[in-house]
CSV table of C-alpha atoms and ligand atoms in Angstrom, one decimal:
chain,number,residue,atom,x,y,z
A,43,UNK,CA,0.0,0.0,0.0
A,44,UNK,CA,0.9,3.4,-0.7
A,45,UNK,CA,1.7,5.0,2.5
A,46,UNK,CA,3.4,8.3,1.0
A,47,UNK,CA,2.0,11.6,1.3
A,48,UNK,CA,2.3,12.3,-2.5
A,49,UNK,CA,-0.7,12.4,-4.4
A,50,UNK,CA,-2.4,12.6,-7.8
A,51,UNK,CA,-3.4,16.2,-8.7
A,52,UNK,CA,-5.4,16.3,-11.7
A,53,UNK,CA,-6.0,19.8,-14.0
A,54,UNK,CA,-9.4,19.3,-15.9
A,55,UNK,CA,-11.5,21.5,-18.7
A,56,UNK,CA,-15.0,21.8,-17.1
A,57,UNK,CA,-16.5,22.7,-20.7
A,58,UNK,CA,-16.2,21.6,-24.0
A,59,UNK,CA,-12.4,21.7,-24.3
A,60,UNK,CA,-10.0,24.6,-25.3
A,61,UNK,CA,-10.0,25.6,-21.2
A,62,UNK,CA,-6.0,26.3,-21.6
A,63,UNK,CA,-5.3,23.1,-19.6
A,64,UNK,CA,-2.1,23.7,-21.3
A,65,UNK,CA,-1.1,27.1,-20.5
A,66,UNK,CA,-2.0,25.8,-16.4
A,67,UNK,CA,-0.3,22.5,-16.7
A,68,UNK,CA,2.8,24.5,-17.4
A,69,UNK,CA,2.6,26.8,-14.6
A,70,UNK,CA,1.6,24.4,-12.3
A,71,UNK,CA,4.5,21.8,-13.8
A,72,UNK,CA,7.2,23.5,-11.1
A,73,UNK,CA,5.4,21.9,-8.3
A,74,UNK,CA,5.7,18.5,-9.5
A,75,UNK,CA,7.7,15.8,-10.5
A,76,UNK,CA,5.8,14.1,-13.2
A,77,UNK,CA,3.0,15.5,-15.4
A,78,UNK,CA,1.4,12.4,-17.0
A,79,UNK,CA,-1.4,12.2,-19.6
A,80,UNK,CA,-3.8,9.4,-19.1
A,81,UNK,CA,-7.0,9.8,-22.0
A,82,UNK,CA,-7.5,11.1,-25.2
A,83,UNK,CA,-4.9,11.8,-28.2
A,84,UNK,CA,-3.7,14.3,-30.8
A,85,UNK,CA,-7.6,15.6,-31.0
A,86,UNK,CA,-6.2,17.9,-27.9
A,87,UNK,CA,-4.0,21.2,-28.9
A,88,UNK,CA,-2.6,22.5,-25.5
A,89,UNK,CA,-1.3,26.2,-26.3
A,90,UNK,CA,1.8,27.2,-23.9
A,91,UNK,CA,3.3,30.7,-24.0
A,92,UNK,CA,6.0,32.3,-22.8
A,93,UNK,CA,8.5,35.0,-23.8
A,94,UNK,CA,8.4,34.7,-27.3
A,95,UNK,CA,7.8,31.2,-27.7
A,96,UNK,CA,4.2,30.0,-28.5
A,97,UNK,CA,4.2,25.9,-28.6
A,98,UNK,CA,0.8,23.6,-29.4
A,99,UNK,CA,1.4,20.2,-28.2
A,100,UNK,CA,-0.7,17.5,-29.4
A,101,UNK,CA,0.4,14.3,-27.5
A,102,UNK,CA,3.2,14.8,-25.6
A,103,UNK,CA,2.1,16.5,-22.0
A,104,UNK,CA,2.5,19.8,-21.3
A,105,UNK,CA,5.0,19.7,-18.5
A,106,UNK,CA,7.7,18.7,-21.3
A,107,UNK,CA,9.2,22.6,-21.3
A,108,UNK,CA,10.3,21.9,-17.5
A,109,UNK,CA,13.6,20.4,-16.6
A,110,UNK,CA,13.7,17.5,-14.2
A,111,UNK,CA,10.0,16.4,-14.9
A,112,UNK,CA,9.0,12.9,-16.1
A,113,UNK,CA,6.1,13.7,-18.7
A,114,UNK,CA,3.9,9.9,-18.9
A,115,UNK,CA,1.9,9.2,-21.5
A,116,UNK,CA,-0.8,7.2,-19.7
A,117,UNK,CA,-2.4,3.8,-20.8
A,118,UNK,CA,-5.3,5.5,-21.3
A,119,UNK,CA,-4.3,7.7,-24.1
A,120,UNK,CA,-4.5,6.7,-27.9
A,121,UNK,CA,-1.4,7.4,-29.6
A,122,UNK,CA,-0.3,8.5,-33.3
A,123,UNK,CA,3.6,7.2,-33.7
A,124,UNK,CA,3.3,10.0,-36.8
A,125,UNK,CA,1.9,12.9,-35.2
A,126,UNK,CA,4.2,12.3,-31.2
A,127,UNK,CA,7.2,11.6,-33.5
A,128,UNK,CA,6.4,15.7,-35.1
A,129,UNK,CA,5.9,16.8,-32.4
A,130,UNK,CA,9.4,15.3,-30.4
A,131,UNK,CA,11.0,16.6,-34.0
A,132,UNK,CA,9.8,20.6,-33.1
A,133,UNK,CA,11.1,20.1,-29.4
A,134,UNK,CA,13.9,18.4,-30.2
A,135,UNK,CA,14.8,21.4,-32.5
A,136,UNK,CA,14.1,23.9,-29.5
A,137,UNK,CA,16.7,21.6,-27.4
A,138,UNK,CA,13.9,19.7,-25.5
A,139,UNK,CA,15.6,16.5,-24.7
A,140,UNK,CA,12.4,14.5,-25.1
A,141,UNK,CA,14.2,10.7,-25.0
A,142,UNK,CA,15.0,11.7,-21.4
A,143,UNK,CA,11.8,13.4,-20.2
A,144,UNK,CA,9.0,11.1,-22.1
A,145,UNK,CA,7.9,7.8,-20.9
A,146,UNK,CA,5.3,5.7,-23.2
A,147,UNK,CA,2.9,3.2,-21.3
A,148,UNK,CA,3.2,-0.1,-23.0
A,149,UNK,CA,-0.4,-0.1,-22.6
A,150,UNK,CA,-1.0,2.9,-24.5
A,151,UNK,CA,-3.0,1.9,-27.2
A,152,UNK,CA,-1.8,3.0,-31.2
A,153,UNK,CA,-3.7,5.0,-33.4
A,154,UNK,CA,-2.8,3.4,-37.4
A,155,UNK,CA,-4.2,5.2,-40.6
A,156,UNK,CA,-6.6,3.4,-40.9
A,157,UNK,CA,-8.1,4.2,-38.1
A,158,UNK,CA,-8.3,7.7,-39.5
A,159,UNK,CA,-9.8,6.7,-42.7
A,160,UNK,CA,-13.0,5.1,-40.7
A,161,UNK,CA,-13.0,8.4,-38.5
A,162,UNK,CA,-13.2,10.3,-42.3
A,163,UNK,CA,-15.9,7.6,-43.5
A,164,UNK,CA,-18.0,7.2,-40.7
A,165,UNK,CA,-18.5,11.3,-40.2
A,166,UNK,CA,-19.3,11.7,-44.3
A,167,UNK,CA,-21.7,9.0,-44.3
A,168,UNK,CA,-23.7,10.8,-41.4
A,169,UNK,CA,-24.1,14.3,-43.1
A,170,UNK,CA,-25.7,16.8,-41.1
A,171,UNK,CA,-25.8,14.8,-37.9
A,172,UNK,CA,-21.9,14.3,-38.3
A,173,UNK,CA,-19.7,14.8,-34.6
A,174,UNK,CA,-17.3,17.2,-35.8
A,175,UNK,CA,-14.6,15.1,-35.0
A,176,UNK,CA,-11.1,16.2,-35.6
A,177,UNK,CA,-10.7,12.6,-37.7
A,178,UNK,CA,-7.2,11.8,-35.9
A,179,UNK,CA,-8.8,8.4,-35.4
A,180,UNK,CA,-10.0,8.8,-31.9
A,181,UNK,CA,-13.1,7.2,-32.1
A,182,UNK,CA,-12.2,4.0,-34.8
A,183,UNK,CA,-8.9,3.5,-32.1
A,184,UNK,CA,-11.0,3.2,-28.9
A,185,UNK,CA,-13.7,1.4,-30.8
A,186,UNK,CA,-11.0,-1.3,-31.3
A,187,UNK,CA,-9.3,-1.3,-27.8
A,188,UNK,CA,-13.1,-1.7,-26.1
A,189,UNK,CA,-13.5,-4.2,-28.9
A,190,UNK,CA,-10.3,-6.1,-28.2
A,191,UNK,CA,-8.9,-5.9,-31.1
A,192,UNK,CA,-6.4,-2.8,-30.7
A,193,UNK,CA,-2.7,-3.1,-30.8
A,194,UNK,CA,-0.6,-1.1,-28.0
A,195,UNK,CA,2.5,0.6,-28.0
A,196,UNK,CA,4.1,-2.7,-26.3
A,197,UNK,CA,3.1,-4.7,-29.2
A,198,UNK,CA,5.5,-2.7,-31.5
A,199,UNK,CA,8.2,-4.7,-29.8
A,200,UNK,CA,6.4,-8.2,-30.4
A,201,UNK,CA,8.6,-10.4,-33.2
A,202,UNK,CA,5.2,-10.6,-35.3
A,203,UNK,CA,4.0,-7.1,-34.8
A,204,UNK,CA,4.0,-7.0,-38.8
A,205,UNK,CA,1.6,-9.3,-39.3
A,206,UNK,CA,-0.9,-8.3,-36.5
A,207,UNK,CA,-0.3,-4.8,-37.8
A,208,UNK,CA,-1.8,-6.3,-41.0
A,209,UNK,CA,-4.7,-8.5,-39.6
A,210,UNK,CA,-6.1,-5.3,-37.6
A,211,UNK,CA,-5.6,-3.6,-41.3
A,212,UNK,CA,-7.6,-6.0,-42.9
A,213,UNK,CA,-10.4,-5.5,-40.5
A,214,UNK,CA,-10.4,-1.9,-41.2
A,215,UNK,CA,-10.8,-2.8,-45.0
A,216,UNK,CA,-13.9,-5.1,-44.4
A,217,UNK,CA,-15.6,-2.7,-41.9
A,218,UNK,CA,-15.0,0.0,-44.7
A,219,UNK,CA,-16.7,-1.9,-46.9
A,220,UNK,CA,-20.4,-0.3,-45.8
A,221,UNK,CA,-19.2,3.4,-46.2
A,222,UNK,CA,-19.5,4.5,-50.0
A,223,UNK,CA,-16.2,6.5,-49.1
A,224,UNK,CA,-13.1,6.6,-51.4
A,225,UNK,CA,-9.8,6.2,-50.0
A,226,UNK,CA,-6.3,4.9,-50.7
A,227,UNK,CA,-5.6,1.6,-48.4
A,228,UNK,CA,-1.6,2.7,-48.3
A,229,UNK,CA,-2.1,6.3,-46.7
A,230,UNK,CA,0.9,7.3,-44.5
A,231,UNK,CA,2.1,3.2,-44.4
A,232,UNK,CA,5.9,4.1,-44.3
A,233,UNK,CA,5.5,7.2,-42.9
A,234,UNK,CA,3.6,5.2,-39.8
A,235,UNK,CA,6.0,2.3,-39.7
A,236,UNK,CA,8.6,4.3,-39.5
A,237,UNK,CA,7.3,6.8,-36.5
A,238,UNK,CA,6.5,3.3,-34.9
A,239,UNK,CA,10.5,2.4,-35.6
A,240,UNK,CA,11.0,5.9,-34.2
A,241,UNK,CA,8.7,4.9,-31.0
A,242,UNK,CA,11.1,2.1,-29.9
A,243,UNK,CA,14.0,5.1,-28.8
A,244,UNK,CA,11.7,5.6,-26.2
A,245,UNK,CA,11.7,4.4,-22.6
A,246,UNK,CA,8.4,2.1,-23.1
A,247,UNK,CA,7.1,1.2,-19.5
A,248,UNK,CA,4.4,-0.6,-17.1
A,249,UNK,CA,3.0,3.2,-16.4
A,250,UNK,CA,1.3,2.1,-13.7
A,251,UNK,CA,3.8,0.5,-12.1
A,252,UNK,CA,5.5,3.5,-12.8
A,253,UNK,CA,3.1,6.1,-11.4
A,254,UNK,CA,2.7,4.2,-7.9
A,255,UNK,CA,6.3,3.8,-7.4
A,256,UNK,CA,6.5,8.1,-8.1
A,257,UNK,CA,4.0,8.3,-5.3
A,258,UNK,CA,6.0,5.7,-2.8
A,259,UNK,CA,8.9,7.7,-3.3
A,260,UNK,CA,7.3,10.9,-2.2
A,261,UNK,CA,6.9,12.5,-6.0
A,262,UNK,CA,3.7,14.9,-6.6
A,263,UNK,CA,2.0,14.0,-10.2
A,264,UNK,CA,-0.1,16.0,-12.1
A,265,UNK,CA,-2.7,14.1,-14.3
A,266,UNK,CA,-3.3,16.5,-17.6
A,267,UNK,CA,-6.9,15.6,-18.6
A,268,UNK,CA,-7.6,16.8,-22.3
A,269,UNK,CA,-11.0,17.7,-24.0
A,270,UNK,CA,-13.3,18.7,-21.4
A,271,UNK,CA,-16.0,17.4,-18.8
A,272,UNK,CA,-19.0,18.2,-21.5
A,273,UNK,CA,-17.3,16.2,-24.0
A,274,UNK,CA,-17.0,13.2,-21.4
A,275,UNK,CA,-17.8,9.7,-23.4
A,276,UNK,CA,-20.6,9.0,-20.3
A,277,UNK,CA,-21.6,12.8,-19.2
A,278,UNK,CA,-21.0,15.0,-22.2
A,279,UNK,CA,-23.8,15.6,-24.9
A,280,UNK,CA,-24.1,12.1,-26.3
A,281,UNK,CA,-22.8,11.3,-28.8
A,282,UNK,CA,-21.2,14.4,-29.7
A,283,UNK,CA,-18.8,13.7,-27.4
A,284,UNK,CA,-15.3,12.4,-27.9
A,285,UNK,CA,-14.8,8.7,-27.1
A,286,UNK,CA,-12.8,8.5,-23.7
A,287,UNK,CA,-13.3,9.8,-20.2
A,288,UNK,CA,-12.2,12.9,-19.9
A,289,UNK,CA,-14.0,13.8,-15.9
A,290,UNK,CA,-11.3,12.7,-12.6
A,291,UNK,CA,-12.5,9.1,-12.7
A,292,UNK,CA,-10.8,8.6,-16.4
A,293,UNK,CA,-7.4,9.8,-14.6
A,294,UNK,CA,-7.3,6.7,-12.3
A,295,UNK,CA,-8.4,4.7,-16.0
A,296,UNK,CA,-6.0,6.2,-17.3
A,297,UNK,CA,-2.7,5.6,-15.4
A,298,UNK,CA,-3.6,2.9,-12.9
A,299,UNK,CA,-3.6,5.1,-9.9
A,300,UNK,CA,-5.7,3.8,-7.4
A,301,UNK,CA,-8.8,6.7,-6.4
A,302,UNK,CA,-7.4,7.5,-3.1
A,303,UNK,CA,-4.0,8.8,-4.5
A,304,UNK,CA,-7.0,11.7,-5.9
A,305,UNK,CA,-5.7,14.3,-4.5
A,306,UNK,CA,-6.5,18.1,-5.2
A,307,UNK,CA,-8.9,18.3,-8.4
A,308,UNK,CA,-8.3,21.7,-10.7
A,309,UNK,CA,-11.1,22.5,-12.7
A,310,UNK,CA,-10.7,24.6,-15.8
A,311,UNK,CA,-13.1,26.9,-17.1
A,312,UNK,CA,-13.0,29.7,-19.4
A,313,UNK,CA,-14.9,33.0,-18.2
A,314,UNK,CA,-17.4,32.1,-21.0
A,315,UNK,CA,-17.7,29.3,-23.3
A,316,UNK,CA,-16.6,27.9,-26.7
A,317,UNK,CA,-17.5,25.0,-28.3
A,318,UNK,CA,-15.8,23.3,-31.8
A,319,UNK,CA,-17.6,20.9,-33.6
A,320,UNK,CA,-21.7,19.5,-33.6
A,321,UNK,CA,-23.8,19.2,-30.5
A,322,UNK,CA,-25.6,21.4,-28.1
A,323,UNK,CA,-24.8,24.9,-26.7
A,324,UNK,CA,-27.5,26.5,-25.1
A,325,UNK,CA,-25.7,29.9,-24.5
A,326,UNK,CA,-24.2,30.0,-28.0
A,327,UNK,CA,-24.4,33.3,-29.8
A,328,UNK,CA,-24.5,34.0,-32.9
A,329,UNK,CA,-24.4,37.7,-33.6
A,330,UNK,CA,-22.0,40.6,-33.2
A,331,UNK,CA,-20.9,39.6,-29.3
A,332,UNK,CA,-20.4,36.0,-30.2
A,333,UNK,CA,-18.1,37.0,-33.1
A,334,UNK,CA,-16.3,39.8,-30.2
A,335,UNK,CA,-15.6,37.1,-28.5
A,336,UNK,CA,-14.2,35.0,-30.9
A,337,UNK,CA,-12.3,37.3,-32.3
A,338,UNK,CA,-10.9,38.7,-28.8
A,339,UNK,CA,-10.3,35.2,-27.5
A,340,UNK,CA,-8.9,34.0,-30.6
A,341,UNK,CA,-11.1,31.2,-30.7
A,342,UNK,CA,-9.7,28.7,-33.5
A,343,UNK,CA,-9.1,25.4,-32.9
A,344,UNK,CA,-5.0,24.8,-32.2
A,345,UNK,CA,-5.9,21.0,-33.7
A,346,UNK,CA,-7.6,22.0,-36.6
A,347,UNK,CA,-7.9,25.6,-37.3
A,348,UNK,CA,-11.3,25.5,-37.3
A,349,UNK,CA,-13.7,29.2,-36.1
A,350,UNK,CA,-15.0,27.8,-32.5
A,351,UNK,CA,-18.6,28.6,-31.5
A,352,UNK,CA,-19.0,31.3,-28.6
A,353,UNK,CA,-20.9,31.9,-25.9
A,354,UNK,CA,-21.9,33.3,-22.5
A,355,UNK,CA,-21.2,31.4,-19.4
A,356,UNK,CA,-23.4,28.4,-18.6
A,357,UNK,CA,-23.4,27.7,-14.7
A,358,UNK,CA,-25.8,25.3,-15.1
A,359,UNK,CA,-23.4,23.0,-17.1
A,360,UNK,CA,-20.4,24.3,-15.1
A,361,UNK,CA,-22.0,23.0,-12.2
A,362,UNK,CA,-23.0,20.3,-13.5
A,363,UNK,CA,-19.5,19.2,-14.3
A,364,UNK,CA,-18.4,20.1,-10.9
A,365,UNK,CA,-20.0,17.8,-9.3
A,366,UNK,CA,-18.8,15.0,-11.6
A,367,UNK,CA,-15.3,15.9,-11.3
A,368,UNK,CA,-15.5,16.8,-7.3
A,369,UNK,CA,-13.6,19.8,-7.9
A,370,UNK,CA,-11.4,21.4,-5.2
A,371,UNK,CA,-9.8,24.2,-6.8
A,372,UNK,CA,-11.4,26.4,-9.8
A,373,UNK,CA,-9.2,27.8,-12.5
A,374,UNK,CA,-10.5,30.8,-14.3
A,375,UNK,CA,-9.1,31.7,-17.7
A,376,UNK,CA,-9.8,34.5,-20.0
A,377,UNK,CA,-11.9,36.9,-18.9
A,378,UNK,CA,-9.2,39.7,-20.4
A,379,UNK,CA,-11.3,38.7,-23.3
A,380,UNK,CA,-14.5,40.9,-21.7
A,381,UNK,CA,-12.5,43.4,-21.1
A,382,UNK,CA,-14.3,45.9,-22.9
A,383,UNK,CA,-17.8,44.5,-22.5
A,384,UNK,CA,-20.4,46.8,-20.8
A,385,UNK,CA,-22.7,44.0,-20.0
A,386,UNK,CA,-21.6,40.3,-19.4
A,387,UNK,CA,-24.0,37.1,-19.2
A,388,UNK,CA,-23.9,34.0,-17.2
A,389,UNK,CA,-26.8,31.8,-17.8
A,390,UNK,CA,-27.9,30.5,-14.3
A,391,UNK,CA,-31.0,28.1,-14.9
A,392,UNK,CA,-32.5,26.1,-18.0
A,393,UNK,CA,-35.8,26.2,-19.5
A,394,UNK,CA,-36.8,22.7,-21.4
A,395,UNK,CA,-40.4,21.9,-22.4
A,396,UNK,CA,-42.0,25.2,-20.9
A,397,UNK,CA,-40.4,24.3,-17.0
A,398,UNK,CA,-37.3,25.8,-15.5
A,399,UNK,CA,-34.7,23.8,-14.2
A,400,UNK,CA,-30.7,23.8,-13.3
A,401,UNK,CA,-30.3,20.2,-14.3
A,402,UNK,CA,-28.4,19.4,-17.6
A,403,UNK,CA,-31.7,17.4,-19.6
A,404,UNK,CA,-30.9,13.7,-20.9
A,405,UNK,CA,-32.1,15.1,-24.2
A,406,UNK,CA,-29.2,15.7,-26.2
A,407,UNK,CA,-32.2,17.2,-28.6
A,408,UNK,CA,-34.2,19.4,-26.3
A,409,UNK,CA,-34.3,23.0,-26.7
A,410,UNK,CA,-33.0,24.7,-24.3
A,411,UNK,CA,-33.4,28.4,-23.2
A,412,UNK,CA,-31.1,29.8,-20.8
A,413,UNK,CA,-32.1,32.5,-18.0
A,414,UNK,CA,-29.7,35.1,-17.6
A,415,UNK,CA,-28.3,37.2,-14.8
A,416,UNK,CA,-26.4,40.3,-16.2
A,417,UNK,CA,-22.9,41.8,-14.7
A,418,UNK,CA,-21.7,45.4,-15.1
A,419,UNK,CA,-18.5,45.1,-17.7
A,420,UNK,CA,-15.4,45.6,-15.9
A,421,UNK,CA,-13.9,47.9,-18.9
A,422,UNK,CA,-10.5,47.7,-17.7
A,423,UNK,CA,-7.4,45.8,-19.1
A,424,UNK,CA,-7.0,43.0,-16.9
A,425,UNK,CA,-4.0,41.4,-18.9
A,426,UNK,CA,-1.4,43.7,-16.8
A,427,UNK,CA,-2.8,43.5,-13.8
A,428,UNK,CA,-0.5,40.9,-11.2
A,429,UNK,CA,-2.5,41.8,-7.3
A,430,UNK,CA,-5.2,40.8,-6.6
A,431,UNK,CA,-5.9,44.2,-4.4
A,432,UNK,CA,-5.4,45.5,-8.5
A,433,UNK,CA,-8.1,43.8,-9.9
A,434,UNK,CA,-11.4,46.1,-10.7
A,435,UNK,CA,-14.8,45.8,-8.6
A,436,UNK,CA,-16.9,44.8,-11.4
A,437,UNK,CA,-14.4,41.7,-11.9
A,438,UNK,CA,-14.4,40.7,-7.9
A,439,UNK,CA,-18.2,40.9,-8.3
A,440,UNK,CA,-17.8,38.3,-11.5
A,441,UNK,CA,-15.8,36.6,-9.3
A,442,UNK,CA,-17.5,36.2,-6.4
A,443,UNK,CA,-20.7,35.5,-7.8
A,444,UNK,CA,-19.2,32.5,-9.6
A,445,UNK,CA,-17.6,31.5,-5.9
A,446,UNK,CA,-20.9,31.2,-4.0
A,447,UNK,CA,-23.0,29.4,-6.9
A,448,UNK,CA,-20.3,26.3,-7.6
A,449,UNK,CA,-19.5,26.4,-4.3
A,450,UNK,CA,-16.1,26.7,-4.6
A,451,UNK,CA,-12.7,29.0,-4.5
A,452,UNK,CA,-11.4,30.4,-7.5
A,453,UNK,CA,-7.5,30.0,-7.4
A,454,UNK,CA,-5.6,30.8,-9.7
A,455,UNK,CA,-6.9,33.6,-12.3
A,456,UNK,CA,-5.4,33.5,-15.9
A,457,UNK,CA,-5.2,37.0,-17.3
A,458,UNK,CA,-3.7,36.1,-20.9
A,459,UNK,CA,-1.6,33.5,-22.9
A,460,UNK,CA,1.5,33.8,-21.0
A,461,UNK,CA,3.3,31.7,-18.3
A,462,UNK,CA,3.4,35.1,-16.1
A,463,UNK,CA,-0.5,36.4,-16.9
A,464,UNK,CA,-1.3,34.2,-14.1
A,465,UNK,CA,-2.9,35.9,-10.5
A,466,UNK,CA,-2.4,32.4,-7.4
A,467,UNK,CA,-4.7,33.4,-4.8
B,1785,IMO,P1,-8.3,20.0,-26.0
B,1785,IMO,O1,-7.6,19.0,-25.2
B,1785,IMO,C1,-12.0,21.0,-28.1
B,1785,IMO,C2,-14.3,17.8,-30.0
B,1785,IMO,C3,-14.3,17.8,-31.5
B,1785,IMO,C4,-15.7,17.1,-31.7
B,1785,IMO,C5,-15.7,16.0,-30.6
B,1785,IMO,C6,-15.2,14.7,-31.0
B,1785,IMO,O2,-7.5,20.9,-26.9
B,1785,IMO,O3,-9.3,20.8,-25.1
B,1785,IMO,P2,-12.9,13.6,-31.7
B,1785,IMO,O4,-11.8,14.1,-32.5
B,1785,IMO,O5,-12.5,13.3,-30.3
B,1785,IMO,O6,-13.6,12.4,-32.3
B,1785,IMO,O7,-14.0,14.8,-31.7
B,1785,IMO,O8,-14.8,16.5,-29.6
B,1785,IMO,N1,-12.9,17.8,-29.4
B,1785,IMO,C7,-12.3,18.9,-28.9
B,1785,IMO,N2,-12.8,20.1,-28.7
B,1785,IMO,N3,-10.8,20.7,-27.6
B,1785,IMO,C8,-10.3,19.4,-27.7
B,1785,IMO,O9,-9.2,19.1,-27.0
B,1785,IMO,C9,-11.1,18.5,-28.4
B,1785,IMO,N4,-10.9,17.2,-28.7
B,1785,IMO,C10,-12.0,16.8,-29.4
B,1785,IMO,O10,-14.3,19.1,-32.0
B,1785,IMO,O11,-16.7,18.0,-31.5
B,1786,MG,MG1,-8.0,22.3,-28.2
């Protein structure tokens, strides 16, 4: 039994994703010894600043720019050998020594091109209803893990990898069969086989052997969720939602740390919303303030480039994912964004079918009208501000308001893209 003090913090996006789990991960990365991924893949874009640099990382966790840290990619990620051996190219070119910092779960399951292609198929051949996926092969890899028939990143090392390589190919030919979809069966072959080749330089591990004997020895981990609690396979907007758990429960999943090692739980949120891709949004706009925000928040996807959908802040859902993700600590990002807004919004209750509520319905399909309470605009640069005692009345009010409805403290407060734009309370 673990008898250590160290524990398993764990940074999560309350909303749909593009929280800035990245730009926290970073700043929090000091106080710990390893930062470990445990769900999801290179669908995430995690955006770190600082100085001059700006940095999207797709695979590889965001702790990577720190030296001394052990960065795990968890079992419960899906990993593609093309798009983790780009991104170790880039950092390898900024004099990131990513063979020493990474370690790869053998467990870790293996996104192959194929896997993509069905991703591509599957979302054409459902028109207007389609997800919105980022087609990286998310879905089609843990469709074949939960169907047994995926290969991991310990496989690569198997004498007859080849051939299983090609069974789980010919699989993926037969299931395309039933998609009128054209597509060339060799897409990125040698490319892939030789990122998997490129794999093997890395320390391959038993992760959660791994991540318990961190904690035994005393080391703090920080679990990086990706995506965001409303895009959860089991509690998000089903089914447009991506295809792993991304609430605190998938971090255990994820890395094989047992659910007492749960330590502090950091919940992400922005200080309004955005979503990218199909699937509800109750507080979506769509006219001139929608398009402020976007344009002020620079809300386009880091994965795909792709304009995101923007809108006020919805308690009701933040709440919502609170509770699934027993948050501890709240992490506000963004609201520099508002900073010339004379009114701001939060929606505080639903109304579905004519009755009011603050419940998130089962009916992905419902309509949904949110009830609004109205803040006075702050109209002050927040961005430069670094005391708290500095920050405006009309923001503290924000602020405060969010405090007493979740429940719970705000602690840090992210005033822009960079490392430093950060208030600790
Ligand atoms: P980070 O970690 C925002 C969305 C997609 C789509 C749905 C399913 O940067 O916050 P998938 O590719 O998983 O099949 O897509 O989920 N999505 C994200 N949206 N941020 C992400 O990651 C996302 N990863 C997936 O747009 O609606
Ligand atoms: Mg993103």
């Amino acid at each position: 039994m673990n008898t250590s003090k160290a524990k398993v913090d764990v940074v999560l996006g309350l909303q749909w994703g593009d929280e800035g789990k990245g730009k926290i991960v970073d700043v929090l990365a000091d106080n710990y010894n390893v930062i470990a991924r445990f769900q999801g893949g290179p669908n995430a874009g995690h955006s770190l600043k600082f100085g001059e640099t700006s940095h999207v990382l797709h695979s590889i966790p965001s702790g990577i720019f720190r030296e001394g840290t052990v960065n795990i990619i968890g079992n419960g990620v899906v990993l593609d050998p093309i798009i983790f051996k780009e991104e170790c190219i880039k950092l390898e070119g900024m004099n990131i020594p990513v063979k020493e910092r990474i370690r790869i779960s053998k467990k870790t399951h293996l996104i192959i091109p194929t896997h993509r292609i069905i991703d591509a198929a599957s979302e054409a051949s459902k028109g207007k209803s389609k997800i919105g996926s980022t087609l990286k092969g998310i879905g089609p890899a843990y469709m074949d893990k939960t169907g047994r028939n995926g290969l991991r990143v310990g496989d690569l090392l198997a004498a007859d990898f080849r051939e299983r390589f090609e069974a789980l190919r010919n699989k993926h030919f037969n299931f395309l069969k039933q998609f009128d979809f054209k597509y060339d069966p060799d897409t990125d072959l040698e490319k892939w086989l030789d990122a998997a080749e490129y794999l093997k330089n890395f320390e391959l591990v038993d992760g959660e052997y791994l991540i318990n004997e961190e904690l035994k020895a005393g080391n703090s981990i920080l679990a990086e969720g990706a995506q965001g609690s409303m895009l959860d396979v089991d509690f998000g907007s089903y089914p447009f939602v991506t295809s792993s758990t991304t609430t605190c429960s998938g971090s255990c999943l994820g890395l094989g740390a047992a659910p007492s090692s749960i330590g502090k739980v950091y919940g992400i949120f922005k200080a309004y919303c955005t979503r990218v891709g199909s699937g509800p949004f109750p507080t979506e706009l769509f006219d001139q303030t929608g398009e402020q925000l976007r344009k002020q928040g620079h809300e386009y996807g880091a994965t795909t480039g792709r304009e995101r959908r923007c809108g006020w802040l919805d308690m009701v859902a933040l709440k919502y994912a609170i509770m699934i993700n027993g948050v501890t600590d709240l992490i506000m990002m963004k609201a520099d964004v508002m900073d010339n807004f004379d009114t701001i919004k939060v929606a505080t209750s639903y109304v579905v079918n004519g009755e009011e509520t603050k419940c998130v319905p089962y009916d992905t399909y419902a309509e949904v009208t949110p009830i609004y309470k109205e803040f006075k605009g702050w109209n002050t640069p927040l961005s430069s501000i670094r005391e708290e005692k500095d920050l405006p009345t009309e923001f503290r009010e924000y602020i405060a308001f969010i405090e007493k409805e979740t429940g719970v403290r705000i602690s840090i407060i992210s005033l822009g893209p960079d490392r430093v734009e950060t208030i600790v309370r």
